[in-house]
Coordinates of C-alpha atoms in Angstrom, one line a residue:
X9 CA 0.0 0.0 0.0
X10 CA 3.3 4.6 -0.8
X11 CA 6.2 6.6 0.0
X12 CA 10.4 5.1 0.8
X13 CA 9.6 5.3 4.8
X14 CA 7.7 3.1 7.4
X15 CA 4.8 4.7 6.5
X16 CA 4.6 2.8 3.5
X17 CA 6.2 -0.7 4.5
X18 CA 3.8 -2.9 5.5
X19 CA 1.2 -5.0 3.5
X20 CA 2.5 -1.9 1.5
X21 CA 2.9 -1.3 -2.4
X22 CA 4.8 1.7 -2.5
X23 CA 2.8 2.8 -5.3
X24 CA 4.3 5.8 -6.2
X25 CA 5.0 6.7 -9.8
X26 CA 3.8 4.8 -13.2
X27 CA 2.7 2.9 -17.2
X28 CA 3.6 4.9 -20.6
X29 CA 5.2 2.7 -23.4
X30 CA 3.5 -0.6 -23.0
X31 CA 3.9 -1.0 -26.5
X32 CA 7.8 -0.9 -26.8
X33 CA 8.7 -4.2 -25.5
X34 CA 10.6 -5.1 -28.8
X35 CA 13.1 -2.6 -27.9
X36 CA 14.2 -5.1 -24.9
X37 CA 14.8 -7.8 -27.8
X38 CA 17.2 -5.2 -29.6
X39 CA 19.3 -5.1 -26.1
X40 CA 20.1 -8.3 -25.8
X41 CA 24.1 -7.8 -26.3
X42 CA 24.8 -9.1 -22.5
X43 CA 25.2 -13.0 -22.7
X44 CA 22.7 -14.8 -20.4
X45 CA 23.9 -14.7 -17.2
X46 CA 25.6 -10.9 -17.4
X47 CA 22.9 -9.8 -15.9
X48 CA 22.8 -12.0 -12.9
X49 CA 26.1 -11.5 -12.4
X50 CA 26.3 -7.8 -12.6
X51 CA 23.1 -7.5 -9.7
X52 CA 25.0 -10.3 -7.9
X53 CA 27.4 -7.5 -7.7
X54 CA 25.5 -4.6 -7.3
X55 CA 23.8 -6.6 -4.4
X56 CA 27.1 -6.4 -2.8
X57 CA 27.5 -2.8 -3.4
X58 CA 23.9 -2.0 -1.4
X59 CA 25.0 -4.2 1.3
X60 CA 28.6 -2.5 1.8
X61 CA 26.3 0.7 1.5
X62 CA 23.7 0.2 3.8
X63 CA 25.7 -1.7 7.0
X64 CA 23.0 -1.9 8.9
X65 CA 21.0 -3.9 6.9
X66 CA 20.9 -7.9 8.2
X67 CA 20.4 -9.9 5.2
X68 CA 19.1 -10.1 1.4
X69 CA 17.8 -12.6 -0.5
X70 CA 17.9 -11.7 -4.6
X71 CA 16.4 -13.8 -7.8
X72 CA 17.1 -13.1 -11.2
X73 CA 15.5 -14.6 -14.1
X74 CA 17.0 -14.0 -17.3
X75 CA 15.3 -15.0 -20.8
X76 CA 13.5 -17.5 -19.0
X77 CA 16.5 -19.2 -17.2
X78 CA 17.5 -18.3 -13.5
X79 CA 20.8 -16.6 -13.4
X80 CA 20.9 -15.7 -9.6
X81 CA 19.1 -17.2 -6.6
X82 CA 21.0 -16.1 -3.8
X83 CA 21.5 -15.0 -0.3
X84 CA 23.4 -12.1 1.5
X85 CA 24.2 -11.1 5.3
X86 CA 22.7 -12.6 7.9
X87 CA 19.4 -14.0 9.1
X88 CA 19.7 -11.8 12.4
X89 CA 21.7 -9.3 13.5
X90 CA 24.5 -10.4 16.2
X91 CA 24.8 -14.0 15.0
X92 CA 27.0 -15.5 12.1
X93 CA 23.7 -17.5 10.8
X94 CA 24.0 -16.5 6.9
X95 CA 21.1 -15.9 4.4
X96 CA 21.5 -18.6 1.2
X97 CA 19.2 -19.7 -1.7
X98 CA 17.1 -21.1 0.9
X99 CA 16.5 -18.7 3.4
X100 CA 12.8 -17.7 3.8
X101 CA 11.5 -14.5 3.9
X102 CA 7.7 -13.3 4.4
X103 CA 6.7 -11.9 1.0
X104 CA 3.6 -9.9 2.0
X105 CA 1.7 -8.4 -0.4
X106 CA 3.9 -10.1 -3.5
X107 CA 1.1 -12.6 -2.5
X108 CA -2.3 -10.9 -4.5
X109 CA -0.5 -11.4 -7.7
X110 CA -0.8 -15.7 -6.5
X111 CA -4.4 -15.1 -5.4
X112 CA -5.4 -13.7 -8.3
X113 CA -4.0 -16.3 -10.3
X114 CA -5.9 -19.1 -8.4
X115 CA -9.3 -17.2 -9.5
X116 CA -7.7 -16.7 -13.3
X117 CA -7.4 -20.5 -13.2
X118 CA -11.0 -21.0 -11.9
X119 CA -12.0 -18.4 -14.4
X120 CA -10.2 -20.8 -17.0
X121 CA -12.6 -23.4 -15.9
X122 CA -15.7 -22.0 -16.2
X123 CA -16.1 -21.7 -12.3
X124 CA -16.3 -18.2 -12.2
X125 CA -16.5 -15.0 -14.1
X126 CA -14.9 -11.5 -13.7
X127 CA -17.1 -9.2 -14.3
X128 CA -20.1 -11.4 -12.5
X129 CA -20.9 -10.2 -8.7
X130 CA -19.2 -11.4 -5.5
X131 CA -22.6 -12.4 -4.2
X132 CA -23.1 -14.8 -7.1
X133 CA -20.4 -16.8 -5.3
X134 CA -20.6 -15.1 -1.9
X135 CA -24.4 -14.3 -1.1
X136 CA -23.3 -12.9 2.5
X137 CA -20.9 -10.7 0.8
X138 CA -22.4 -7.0 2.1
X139 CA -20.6 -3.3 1.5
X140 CA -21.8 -0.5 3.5
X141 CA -23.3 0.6 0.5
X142 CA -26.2 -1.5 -0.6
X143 CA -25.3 -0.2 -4.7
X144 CA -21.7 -1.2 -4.2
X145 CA -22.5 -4.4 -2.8
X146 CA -25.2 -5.2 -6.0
X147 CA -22.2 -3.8 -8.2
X148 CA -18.8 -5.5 -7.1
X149 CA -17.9 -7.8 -8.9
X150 CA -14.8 -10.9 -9.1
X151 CA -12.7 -8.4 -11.0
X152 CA -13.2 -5.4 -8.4
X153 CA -12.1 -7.0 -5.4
X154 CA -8.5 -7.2 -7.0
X155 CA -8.1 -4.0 -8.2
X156 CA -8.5 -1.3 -5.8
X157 CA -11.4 1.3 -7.0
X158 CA -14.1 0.2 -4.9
X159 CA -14.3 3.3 -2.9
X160 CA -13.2 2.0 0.1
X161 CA -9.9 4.5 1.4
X162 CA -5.9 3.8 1.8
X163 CA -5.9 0.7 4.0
X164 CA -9.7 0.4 5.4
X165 CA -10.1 -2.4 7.9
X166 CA -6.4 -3.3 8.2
X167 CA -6.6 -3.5 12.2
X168 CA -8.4 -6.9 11.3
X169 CA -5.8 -8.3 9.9
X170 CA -2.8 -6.2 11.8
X171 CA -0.7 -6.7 13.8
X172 CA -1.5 -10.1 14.7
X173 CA -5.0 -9.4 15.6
X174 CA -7.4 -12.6 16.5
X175 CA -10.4 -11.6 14.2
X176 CA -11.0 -14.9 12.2
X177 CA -11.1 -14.7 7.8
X178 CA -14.8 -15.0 7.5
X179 CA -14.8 -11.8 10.9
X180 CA -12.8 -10.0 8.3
X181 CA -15.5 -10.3 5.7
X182 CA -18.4 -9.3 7.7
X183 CA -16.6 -6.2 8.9
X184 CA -16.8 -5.3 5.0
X185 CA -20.6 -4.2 5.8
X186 CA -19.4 -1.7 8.0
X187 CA -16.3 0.1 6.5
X188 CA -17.4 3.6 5.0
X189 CA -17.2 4.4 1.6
X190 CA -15.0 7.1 1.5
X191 CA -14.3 7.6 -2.1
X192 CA -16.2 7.0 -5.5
X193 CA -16.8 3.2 -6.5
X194 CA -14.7 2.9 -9.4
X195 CA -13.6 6.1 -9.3
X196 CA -10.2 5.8 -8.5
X197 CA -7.7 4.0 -7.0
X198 CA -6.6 3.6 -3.0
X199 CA -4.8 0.0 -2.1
X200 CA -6.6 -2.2 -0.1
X201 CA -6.0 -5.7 1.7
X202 CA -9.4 -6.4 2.9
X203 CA -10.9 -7.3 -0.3
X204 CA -7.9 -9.6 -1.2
X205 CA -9.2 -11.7 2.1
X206 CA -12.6 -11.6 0.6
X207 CA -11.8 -12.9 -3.0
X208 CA -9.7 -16.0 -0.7
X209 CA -12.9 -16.5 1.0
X210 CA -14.7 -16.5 -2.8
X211 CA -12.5 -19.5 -3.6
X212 CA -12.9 -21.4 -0.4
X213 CA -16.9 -20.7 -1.1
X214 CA -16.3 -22.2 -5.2
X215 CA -13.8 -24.9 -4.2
X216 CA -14.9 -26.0 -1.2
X217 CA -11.6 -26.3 0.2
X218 CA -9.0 -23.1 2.4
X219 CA -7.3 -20.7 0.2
X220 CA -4.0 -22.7 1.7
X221 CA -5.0 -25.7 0.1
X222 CA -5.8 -24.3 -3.3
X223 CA -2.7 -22.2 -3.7
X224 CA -0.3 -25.5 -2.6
X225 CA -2.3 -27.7 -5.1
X226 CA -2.5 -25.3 -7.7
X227 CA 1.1 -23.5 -7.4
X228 CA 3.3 -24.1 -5.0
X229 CA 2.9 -28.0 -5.8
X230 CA 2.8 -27.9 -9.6
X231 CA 5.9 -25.7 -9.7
X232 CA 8.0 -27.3 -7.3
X233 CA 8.1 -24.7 -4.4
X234 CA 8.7 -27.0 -1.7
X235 CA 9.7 -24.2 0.3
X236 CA 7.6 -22.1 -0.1
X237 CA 4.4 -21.7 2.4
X238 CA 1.0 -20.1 2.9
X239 CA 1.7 -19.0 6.6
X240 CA 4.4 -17.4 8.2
X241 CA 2.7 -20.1 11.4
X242 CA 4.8 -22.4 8.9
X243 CA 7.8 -21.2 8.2
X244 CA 10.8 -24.0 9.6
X245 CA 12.6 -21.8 12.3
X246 CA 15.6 -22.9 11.6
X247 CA 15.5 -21.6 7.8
X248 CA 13.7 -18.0 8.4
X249 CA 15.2 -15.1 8.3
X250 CA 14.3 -12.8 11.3
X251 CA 12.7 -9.5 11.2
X252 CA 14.1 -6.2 11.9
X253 CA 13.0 -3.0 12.0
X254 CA 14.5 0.5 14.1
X255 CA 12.2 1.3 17.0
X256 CA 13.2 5.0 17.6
X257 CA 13.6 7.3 19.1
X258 CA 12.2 9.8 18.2
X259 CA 9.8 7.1 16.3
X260 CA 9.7 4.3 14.5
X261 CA 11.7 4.5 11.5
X262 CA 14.4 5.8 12.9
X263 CA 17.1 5.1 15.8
X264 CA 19.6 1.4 16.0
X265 CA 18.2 -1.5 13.9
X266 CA 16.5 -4.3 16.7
X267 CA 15.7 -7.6 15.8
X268 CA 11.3 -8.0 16.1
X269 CA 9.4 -10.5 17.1
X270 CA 8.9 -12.7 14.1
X271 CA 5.0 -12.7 14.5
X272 CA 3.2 -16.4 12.7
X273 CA 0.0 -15.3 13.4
X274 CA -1.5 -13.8 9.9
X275 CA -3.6 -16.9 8.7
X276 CA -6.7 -15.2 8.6
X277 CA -5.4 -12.3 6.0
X278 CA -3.6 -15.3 4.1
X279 CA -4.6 -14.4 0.5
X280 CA -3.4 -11.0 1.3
X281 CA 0.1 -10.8 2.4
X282 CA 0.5 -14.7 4.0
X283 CA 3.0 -16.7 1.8
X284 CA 6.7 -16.9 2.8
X285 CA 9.3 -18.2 0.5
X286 CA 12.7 -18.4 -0.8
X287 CA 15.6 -17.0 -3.4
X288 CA 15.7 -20.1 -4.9
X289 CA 11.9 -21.4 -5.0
X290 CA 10.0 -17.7 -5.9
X291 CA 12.1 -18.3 -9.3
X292 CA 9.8 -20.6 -10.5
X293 CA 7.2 -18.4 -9.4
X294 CA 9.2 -15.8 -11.9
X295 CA 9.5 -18.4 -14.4
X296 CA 5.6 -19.1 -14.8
X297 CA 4.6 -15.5 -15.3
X298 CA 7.3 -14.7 -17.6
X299 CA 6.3 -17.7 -19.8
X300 CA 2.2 -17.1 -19.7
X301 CA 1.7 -19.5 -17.5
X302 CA 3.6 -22.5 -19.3
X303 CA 5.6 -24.4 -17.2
X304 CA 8.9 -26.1 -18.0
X305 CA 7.3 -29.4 -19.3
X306 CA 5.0 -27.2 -21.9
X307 CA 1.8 -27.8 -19.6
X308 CA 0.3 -24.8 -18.8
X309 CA -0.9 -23.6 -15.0
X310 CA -3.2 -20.8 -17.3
X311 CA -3.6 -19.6 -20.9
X312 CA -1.7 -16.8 -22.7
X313 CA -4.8 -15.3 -23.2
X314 CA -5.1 -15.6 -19.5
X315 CA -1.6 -14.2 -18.6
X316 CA -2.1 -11.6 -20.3
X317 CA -5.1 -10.4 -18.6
X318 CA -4.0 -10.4 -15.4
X319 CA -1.5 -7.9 -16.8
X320 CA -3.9 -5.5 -18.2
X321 CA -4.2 -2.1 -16.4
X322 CA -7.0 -2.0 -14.7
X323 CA -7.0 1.5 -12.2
X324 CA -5.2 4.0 -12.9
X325 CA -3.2 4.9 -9.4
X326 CA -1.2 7.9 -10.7
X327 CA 0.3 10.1 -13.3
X328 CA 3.4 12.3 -13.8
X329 CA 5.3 14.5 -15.9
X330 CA 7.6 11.8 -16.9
X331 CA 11.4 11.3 -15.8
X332 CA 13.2 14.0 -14.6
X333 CA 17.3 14.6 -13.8
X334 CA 16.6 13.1 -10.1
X335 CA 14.2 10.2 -11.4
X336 CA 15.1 8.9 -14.6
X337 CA 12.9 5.9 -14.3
X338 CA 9.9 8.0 -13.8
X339 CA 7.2 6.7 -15.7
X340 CA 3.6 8.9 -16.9
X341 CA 0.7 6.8 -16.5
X342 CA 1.1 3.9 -13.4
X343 CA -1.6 1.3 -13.3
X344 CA -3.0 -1.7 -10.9
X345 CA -4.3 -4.8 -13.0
X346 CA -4.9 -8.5 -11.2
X347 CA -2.0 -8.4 -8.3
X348 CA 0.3 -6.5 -10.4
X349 CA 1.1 -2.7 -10.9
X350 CA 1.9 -2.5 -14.4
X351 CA 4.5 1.0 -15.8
X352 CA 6.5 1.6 -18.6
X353 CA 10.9 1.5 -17.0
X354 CA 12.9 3.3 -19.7
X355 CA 10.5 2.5 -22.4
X356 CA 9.9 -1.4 -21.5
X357 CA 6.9 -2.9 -20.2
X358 CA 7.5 -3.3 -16.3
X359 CA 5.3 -5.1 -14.3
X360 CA 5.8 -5.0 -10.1
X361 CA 4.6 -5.3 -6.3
X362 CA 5.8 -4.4 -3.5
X363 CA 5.2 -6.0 -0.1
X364 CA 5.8 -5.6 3.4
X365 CA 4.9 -7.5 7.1
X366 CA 7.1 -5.9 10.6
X367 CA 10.4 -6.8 10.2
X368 CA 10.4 -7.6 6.0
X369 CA 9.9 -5.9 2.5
X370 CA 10.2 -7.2 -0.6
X371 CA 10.1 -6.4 -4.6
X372 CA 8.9 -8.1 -7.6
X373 CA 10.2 -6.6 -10.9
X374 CA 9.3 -8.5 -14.4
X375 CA 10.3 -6.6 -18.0
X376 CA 8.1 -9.1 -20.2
X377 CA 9.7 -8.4 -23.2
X378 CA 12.7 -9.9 -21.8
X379 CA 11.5 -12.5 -20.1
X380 CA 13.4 -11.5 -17.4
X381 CA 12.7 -10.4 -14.0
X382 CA 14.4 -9.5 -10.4
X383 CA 12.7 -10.8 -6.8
X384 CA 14.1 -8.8 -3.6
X385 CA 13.3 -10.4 -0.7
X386 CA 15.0 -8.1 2.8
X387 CA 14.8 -8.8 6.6
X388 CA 14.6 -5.5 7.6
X389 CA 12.0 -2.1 6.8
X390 CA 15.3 -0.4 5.5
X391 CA 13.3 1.2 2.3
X392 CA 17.3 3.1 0.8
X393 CA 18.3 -0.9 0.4
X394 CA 15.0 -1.7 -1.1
X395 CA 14.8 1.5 -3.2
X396 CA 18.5 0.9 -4.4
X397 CA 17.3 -2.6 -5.6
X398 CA 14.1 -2.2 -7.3
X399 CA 15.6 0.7 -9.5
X400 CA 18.9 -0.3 -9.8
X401 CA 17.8 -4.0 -10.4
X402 CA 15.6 -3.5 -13.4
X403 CA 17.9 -1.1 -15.2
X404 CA 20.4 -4.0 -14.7
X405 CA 18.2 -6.4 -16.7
X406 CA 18.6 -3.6 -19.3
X407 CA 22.2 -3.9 -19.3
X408 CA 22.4 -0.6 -17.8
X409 CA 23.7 1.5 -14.8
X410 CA 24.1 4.4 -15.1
X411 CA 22.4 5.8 -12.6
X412 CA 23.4 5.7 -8.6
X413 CA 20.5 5.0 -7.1
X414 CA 22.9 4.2 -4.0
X415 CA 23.6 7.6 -3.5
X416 CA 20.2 8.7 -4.5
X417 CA 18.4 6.6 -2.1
X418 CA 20.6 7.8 0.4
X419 CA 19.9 11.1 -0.3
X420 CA 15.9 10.8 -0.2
X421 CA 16.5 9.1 2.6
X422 CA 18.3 11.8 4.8
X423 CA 15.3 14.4 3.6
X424 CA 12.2 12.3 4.8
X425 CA 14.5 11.7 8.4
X426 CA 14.9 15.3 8.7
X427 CA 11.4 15.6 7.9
X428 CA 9.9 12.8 9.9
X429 CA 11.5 14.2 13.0
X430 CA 10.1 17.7 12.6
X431 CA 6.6 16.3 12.1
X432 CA 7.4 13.9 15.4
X433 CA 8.4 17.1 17.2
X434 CA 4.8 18.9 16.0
X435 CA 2.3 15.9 16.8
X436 CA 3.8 14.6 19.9
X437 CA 3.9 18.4 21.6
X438 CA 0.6 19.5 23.3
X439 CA -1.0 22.6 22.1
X440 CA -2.3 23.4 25.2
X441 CA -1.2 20.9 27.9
X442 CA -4.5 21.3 29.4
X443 CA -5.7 18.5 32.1
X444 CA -8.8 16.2 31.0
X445 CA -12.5 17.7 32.4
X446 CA -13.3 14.8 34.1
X447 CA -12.0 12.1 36.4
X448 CA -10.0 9.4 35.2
X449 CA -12.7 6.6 35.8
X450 CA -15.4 9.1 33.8
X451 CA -13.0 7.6 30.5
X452 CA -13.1 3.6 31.7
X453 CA -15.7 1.7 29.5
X454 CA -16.3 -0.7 26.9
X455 CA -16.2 0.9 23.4
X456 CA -17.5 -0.2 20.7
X457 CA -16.3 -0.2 16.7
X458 CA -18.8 -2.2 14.3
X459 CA -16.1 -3.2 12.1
X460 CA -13.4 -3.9 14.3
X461 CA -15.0 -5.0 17.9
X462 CA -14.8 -3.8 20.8
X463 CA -12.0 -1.5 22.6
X464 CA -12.0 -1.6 26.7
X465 CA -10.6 1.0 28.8
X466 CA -9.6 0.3 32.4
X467 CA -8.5 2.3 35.6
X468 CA -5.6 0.5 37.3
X469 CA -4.0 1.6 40.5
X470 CA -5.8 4.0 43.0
X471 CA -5.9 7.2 44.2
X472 CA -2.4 9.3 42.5
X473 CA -1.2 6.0 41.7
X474 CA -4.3 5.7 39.5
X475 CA -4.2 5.3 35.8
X476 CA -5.8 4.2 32.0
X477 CA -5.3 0.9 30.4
X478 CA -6.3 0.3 27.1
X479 CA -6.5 -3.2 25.7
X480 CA -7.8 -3.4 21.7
X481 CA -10.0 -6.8 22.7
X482 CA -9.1 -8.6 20.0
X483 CA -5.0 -7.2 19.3
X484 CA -3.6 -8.4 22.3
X485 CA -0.2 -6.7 20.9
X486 CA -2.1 -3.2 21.2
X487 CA -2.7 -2.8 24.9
X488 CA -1.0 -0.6 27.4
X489 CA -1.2 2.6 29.6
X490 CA -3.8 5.5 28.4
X491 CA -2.0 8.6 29.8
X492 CA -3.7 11.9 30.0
X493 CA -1.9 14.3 26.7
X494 CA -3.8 17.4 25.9
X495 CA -7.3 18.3 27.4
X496 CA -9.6 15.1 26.1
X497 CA -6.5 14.4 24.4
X498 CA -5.0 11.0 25.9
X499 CA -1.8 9.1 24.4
X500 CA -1.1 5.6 24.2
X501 CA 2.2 3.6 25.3
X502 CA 1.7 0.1 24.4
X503 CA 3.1 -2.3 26.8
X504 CA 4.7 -3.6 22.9
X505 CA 6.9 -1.2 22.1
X506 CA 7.3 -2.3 18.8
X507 CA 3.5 -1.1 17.9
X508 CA 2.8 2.4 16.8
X509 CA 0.9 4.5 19.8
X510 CA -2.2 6.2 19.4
X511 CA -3.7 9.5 20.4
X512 CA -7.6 8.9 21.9
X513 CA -9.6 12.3 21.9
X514 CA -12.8 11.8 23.5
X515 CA -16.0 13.3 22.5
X516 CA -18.0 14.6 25.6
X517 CA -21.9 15.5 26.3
X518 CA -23.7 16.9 29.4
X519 CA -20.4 16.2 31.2
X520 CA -20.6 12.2 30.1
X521 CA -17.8 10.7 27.5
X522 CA -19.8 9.1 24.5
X523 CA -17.5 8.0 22.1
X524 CA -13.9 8.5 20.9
X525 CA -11.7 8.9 17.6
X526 CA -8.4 7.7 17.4
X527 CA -5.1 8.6 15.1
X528 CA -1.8 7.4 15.2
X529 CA 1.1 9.3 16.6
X530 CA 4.2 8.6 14.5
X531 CA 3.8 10.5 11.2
X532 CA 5.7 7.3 10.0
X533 CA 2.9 4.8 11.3
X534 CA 1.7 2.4 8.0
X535 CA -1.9 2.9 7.0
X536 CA -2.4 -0.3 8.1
X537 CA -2.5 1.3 11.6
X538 CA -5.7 2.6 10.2
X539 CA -7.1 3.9 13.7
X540 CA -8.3 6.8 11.7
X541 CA -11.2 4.5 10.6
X542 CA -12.4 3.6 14.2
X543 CA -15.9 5.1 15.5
X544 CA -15.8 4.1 18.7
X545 CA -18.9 4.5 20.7
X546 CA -19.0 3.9 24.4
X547 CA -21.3 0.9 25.6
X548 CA -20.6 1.3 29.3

């Protein structure tokens, strides 16, 4: 779902810049001077280069497919910081949201079948399927829930599925009914993961089997990915990599590099952001696509015809002047289709996603006319290593660098710092430092949200020793002390100190508290912290 900082890196897609010359692929074919393998050597190199650059990053794991054949599958660093445990071809990372391009794959093959239709509605296949708008819901159809234009806004609903909340796959898609609409059905574009867990529930409901299942029957087993797994619950500890992230101060995003908790608890949002995998399996993944869905045996997991429309453009997410001096990959017109964002890279056909859980991001880059492609896989939300890679990397497949996205990512880097830490400095300083109106056990009470559940504040201690506690019922990672901030104004510190803290600012009539909203405090916090989108009323 972005921008190069923590705002933007998990279940992310850093969507930021976009599609022009989809026509040009035949100028990759005239470009072809490198023998195959130059290219996986050259990024094997350049690999090294980000590394030396970026110390602080743990490990790397990189995949390059050239014409077809896999030229790198590799690892680099470590799997956590302070130990001598090194990343290889096997190490597995969490690939996040590099996941929607698989689920949409699963419904292009059942589409292939006759089993379902695009452009037919969910509730053909999902009859409990509800929107908050009653048009919407009579309106979405298969294709919709894949490609971000259904109105709902950046991120809606992702406390359901983050972090490691307990609301179950079919709780995710009842909550649907509630979410506002806060843009234009079909009207334009704003990334979502919600309706990615819906359209694996629509292939539960037409199979009659989990979305796990289906994706190991129909991909992971056919192409050989025995690594490769539908939950991070899965993952063999003694072949992840562990995540990483800096915890501050003066916020997230910033500060030493710690090691996180690696967190297996994201079954419920699997279609969304749930498989894990490694340098040397996600290659056949790579393969697949870049051959239309032929495998090396000449069967076929989908049709050309197929392939290709998954890679149409389907939303238009942004537009631009074009490259400039600072951006020479900039691209006009960017586009979602079905899982993939789909630009034009110096005149080539580039199709890409992003992903990114606590503690991991990740890139998929494919230039089609080459049949050639990068995958990134990192253990760390260090976005200057991933932003080095995912330009750098594709104007490699070019046979190309000459551009230093090293020092440029560097550069970008050191502006959104200074900038993050002057918007820390303005949110986190009371305007007033006024005292709350009313007693501290006036704020205790159950509150409710009809989308997410239910959020219970508590007094603990007594008399000066008194305090808040807030515990989001069902994200046991988000609970801690509610401390008085500004006026009605309270802020969060979450007994995890690896969650983003909140700011609650009550809402009070005839000297009685009747609801609450809620924002995050760190200008870095990822949309998926999308307290913005809580209406919590008071109950008790």
């Amino acid at each position: 779902m972005l921008a190069t900082t923590r705002r933007a890196a998990l279940l992310s897609a850093f969507a930021t810049t976009g599609l022009a010359a989809f026509g040009n692929e035949a100028l990759a074919q005239g470009n072809g001077a490198q023998e195959t393998g130059a290219v996986g050597a050259a990024i094997d190199r350049y690999a090294q280069e980000v590394m030396a650059a970026f110390p602080d990053q743990p490990g790397l794991g990189i995949t390059v497919v050239e014409n077809g054949k896999v030229t790198l599958a590799k690892g680099y660093g470590v799997k956590k910081l302070g130990t001598q445990d090194r990343c290889d071809e096997n190490t597995v990372f969490g690939i996040a949201s590099n996941t929607k391009a698989m689920t949409a794959a699963l419904i292009a093959m059942l589409v292939e079948e006759g089993k379902v239709t695009w452009d037919a509605p969910v509730t053909k296949y999902l009859p409990s399927f509800q929107m908050s708008d009653p048009v919407v819901t009579k309106l979405m159809t298969v294709r919709d829930l894949l490609v971000h234009r259904s109105g709902l806004t950046l991120g809606a609903g992702d406390l359901m599925i983050w972090p490691a909340p307990t609301h179950t796959r079919a709780e995710i898609v009842a909550g649907l009914k509630y979410l506002p609409i806060g843009g234009q059905f079909r009207g334009g574009y704003a990334y979502d993961n919600v309706l990615y867990v819906a359209a694996g529930a629509l292939i539960e409901a037409v199979t009659g089997q989990t979305w796990e299942a289906v994706i190991k029957a129909r991909i992971f087993d056919p192409l050989g990915m025995t690594s490769t797994v539908s939950s991070p619950a899965l993952v063999d500890r003694a072949r992840r990599a562990e995540p990483h992230a800096r915890l501050g101060p003066p916020v997230r995003g910033l500060g030493p590099q710690s090691v996180l908790p690696f967190d297996a608890s994201f079954d419920a949002a699997g279609p969304a952001g749930g498989v894990n995998s490694t340098p040397k399996d996600i290659a056949k993944w790579m393969q697949v696509q870049l051959a239309l869905g032929m495998l090396p045996d000449a069967r076929r997991l989908w049709s050309e015809p197929t392939a290709r429309e998954m890679w149409k453009p389907q939303t238009i997410t942004t537009s631009t002047e074009g490259p400039t001096d600072e951006n020479p990959v900039r691209p006009s017109i960017q586009a979602y289709a079905l899982g993939w964002f789909v630009q034009d890279h110096r005149g080539e056909r580039l199709l890409w996603h992003t992903g990114g859980l606590a503690g991991f991001i990740s890139y998929t880059g494919l230039l089609p006319g080459r049949r050639s492609g990068i995958m990134v896989m990192t253990n760390a939300e260090e976005t200057p290593v991933l932003r080095s890679l995912r330009y750098g990397g594709p104007d490699r497949l070019q046979g190309r660098a000459d551009f230093d996205w090293i020092a440029s990512s560097k550069r970008v880097q050191a502006e959104a710092d200074a900038n993050t830490i002057k918007d820390a400095a303005r949110s986190t300083t009371p305007s007033s430092g006024a005292k709350p109106s009313l007693p501290l056990a006036a704020y205790a009470g159950v509150y409710r949200d009809p989308w997410y559940g239910t959020v219970t504040i508590t007094v603990v201690g007594k008399g000066k020793t008194a305090s808040l506690y807030v515990s989001f019922d069902k994200t046991p990672a988000l609970r801690g002390k509610l401390d008085p901030f500004d006026g009605e104004t309270f802020k969060t510190t979450f007994d995890d100190r690896t969650q983003e803290d909140a700011f609650f600012t009550f809402d009070l009539k005839d000297g009685k508290v009747i609801s609450t909203l809620v924002k995050a405090v760190s200008p870095l916090a990822d949309f998926s912290f999308d307290y913005q989108d809580l209406r919590l009323i008071k109950e008790s």
